[in-house]
XYZ file of C-alpha atoms in Angstrom:
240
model
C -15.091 6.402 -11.176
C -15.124 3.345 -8.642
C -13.068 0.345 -9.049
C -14.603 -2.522 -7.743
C -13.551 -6.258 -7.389
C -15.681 -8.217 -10.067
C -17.033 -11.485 -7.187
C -18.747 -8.666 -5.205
C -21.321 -7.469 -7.952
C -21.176 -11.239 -9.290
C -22.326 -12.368 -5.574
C -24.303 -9.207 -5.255
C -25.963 -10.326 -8.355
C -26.498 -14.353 -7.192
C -28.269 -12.792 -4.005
C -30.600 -11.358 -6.387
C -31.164 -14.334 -7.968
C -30.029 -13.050 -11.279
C -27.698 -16.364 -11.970
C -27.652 -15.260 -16.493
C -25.031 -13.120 -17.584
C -25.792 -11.180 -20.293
C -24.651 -7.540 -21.216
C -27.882 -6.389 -19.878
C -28.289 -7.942 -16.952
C -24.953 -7.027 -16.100
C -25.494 -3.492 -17.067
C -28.739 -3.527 -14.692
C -27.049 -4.905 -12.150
C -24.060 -2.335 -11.567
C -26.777 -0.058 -11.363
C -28.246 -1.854 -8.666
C -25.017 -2.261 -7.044
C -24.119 1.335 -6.842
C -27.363 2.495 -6.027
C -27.074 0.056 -2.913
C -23.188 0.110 -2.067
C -22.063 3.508 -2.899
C -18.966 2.801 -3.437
C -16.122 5.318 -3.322
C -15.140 7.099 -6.409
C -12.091 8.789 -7.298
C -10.791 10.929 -10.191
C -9.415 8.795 -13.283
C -5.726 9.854 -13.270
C -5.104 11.877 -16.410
C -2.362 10.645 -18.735
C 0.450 12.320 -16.482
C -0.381 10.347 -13.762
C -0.684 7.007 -14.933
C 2.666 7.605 -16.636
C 3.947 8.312 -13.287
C 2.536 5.375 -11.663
C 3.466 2.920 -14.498
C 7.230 4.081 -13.883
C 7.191 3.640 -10.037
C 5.886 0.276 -10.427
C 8.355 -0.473 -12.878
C 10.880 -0.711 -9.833
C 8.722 -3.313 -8.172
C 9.462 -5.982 -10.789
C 12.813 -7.255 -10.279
C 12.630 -7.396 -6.615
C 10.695 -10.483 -6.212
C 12.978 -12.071 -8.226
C 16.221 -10.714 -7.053
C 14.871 -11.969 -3.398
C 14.503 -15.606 -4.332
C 18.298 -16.008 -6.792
C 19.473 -14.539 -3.605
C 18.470 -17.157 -1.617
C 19.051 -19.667 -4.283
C 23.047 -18.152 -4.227
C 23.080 -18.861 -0.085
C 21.659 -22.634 -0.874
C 24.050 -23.175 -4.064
C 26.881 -25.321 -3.843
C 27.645 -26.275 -7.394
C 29.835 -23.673 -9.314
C 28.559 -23.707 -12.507
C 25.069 -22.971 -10.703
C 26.671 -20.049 -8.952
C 27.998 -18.376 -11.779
C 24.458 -18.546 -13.723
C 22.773 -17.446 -10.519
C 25.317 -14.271 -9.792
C 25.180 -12.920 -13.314
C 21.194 -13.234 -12.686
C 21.624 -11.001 -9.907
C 23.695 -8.347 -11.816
C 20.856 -8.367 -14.433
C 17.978 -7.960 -12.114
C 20.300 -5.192 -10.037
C 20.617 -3.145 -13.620
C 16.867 -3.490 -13.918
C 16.379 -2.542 -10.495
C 18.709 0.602 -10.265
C 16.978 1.593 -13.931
C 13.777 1.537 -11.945
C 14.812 3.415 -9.566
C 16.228 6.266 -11.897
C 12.660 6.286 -14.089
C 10.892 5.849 -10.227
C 12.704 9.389 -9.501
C 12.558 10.976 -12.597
C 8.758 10.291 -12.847
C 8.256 12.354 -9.911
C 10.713 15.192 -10.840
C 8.752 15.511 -14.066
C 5.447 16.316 -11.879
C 4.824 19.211 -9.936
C 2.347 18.578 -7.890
C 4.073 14.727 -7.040
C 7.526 16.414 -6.247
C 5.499 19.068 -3.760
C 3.299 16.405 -2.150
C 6.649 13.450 -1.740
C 8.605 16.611 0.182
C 5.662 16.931 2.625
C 5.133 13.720 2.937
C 9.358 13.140 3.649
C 8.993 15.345 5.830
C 7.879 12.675 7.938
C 10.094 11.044 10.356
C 10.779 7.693 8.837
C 9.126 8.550 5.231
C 11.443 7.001 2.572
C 11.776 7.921 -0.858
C 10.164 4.271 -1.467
C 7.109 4.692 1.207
C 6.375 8.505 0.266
C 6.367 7.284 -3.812
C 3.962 3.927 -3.030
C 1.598 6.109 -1.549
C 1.529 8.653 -4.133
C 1.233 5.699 -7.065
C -0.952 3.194 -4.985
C -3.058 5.101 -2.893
C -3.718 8.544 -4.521
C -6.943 9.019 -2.256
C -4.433 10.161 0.610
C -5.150 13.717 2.007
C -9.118 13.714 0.514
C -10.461 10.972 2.325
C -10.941 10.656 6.221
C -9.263 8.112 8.274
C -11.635 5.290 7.698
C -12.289 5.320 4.065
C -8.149 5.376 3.982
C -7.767 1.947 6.484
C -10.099 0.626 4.880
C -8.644 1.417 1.157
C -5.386 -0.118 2.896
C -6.489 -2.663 3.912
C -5.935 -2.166 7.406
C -8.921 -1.414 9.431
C -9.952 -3.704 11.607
C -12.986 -6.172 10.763
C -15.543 -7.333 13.483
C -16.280 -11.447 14.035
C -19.063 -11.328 16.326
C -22.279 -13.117 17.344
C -24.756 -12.805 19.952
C -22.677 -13.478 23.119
C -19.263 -14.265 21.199
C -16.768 -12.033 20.781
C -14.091 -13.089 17.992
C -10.763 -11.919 17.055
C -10.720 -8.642 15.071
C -8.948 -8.903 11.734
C -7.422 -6.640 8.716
C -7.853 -7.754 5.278
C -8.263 -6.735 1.912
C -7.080 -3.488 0.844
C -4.087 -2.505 -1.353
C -1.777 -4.505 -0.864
C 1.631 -3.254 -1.854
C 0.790 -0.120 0.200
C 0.210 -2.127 2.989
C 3.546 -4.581 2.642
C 5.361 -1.298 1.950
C 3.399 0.403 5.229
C 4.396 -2.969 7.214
C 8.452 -2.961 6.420
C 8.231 0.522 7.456
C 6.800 0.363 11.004
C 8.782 -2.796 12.095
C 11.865 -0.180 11.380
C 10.161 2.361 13.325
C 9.060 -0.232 16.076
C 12.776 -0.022 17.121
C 14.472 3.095 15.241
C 11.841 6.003 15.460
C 11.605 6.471 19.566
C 8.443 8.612 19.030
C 6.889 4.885 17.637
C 8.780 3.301 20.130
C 7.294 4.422 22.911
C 3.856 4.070 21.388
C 5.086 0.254 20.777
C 5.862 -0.164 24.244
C 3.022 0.981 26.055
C 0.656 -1.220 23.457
C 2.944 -4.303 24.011
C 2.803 -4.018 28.018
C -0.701 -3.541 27.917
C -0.768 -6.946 26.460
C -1.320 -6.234 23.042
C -0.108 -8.917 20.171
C 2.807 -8.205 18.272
C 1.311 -8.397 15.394
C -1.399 -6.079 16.732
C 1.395 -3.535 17.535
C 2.700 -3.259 14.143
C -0.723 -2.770 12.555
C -0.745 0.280 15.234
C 2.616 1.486 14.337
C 1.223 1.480 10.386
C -1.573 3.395 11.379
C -0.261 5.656 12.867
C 1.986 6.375 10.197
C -0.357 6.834 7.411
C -2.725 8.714 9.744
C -0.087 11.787 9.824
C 0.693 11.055 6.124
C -3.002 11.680 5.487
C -2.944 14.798 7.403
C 0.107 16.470 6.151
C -1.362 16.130 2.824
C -4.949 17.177 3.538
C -3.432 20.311 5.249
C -0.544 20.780 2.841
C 1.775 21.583 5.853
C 5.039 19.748 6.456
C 5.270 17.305 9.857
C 5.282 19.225 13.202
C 6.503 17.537 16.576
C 3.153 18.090 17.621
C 1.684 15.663 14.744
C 3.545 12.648 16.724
């Protein structure tokens, strides 16, 4: 099945003039819109799989949360404030370390997820965290070529030009907790993972934006993920 953001078959549908909403016209017009998009279709996860995913997420919750009492704690002064604010923490740290165990026991439980987060570990740099985001969040990874994946994560560059004019090109859309969790991992490897390094470097003294640089890193990164999977061999030196 596809998954598809609601506004693009409602403006699909307003460029057709069809400005009712009924069941019917709704029905005709996804047909119109897939017969004219295409767009990408993937397997519906079975029950295993969404089990999986629902526990990996379930780490993602207190995070957020933890992140802002813990800058609340560095801003408190007040003790009674403190001591509501640190027993916060040690709630949202239980929930988060509980996450964590049902994150790793949902891919123990599986197979195939155990046998594709060792490949994909194999990676210089690959995490538990980053190897388990992109089996839960981006499950297309190894069956889809290069472009369909940047541009499932969000991070393929879009064109802004016109006639003459040339305009900045920029990444958006996409999924984006891969892509946060794809973005905290190459600023490590900007400075950590010399292979990356090195790549950084000759981008950045070629006058490349910083930004820019990091997007590379990313890529490059999820480029070999894609690859180890599709050819269900562990990383190689050769693969950097």
């Amino acid at each position: 099945m596809a998954v598809l953001h609601p506004a693009r078959v409602r403006e699909f549908a307003e460029t057709l003039g069809r400005l009712a909403k009924t069941d019917a016209v709704d029905a005709a017009v996804l047909a119109e819109f897939a017969e004219e998009a295409r767009p990408l279709a993937r397997p519906r996860p079975d029950a295993a799989t969404r089990h999986s995913q629902a526990r990996i997420g379930l780490r993602r919750d207190p995070i957020e949360p933890r992140t802002a009492t813990g800058h609340r704690v560095n801003a408190a002064t007040d003790r009674y404030v403190l001591r509501s604010l640190h027993a916060t923490e040690r709630v949202l740290k239980r929930e988060l370390d509980r996450g964590e165990k049902e994150r790793d026991a949902a891919v123990d439980a599986s197979p195939t997820w155990q046998a594709k987060a060792e490949l994909l570990e194999s990676i210089p740099g690959v995490g538990e965290v980053l190897s388990q985001t992109l089996l839960a969040d981006l499950p297309e990874l190894g069956t889809r070529s290069r472009e369909e994946i940047a541009s499932l994560v969000g991070v393929a560059p879009m064109n802004r030009d016109s006639g003459r004019q040339r305009g900045h090109r920029r990444v958006q859309g996409g999924r984006s907790e891969v892509r946060r969790v794809l973005h905290m991992a190459a600023l490590s490897a900007r400075t950590n993972n010399a292979t990356r390094k090195v790549f950084a470097d000759r981008l950045a003294a070629a006058g490349t934006a910083g930004t820019v640089v990091i997007i590379a890193v990313a890529r490059k990164r999820w480029v070999i993920a894609n690859a180890v999977l599709r050819d269900n061999r562990r990383w190689q030196p050769e693969m950097a």
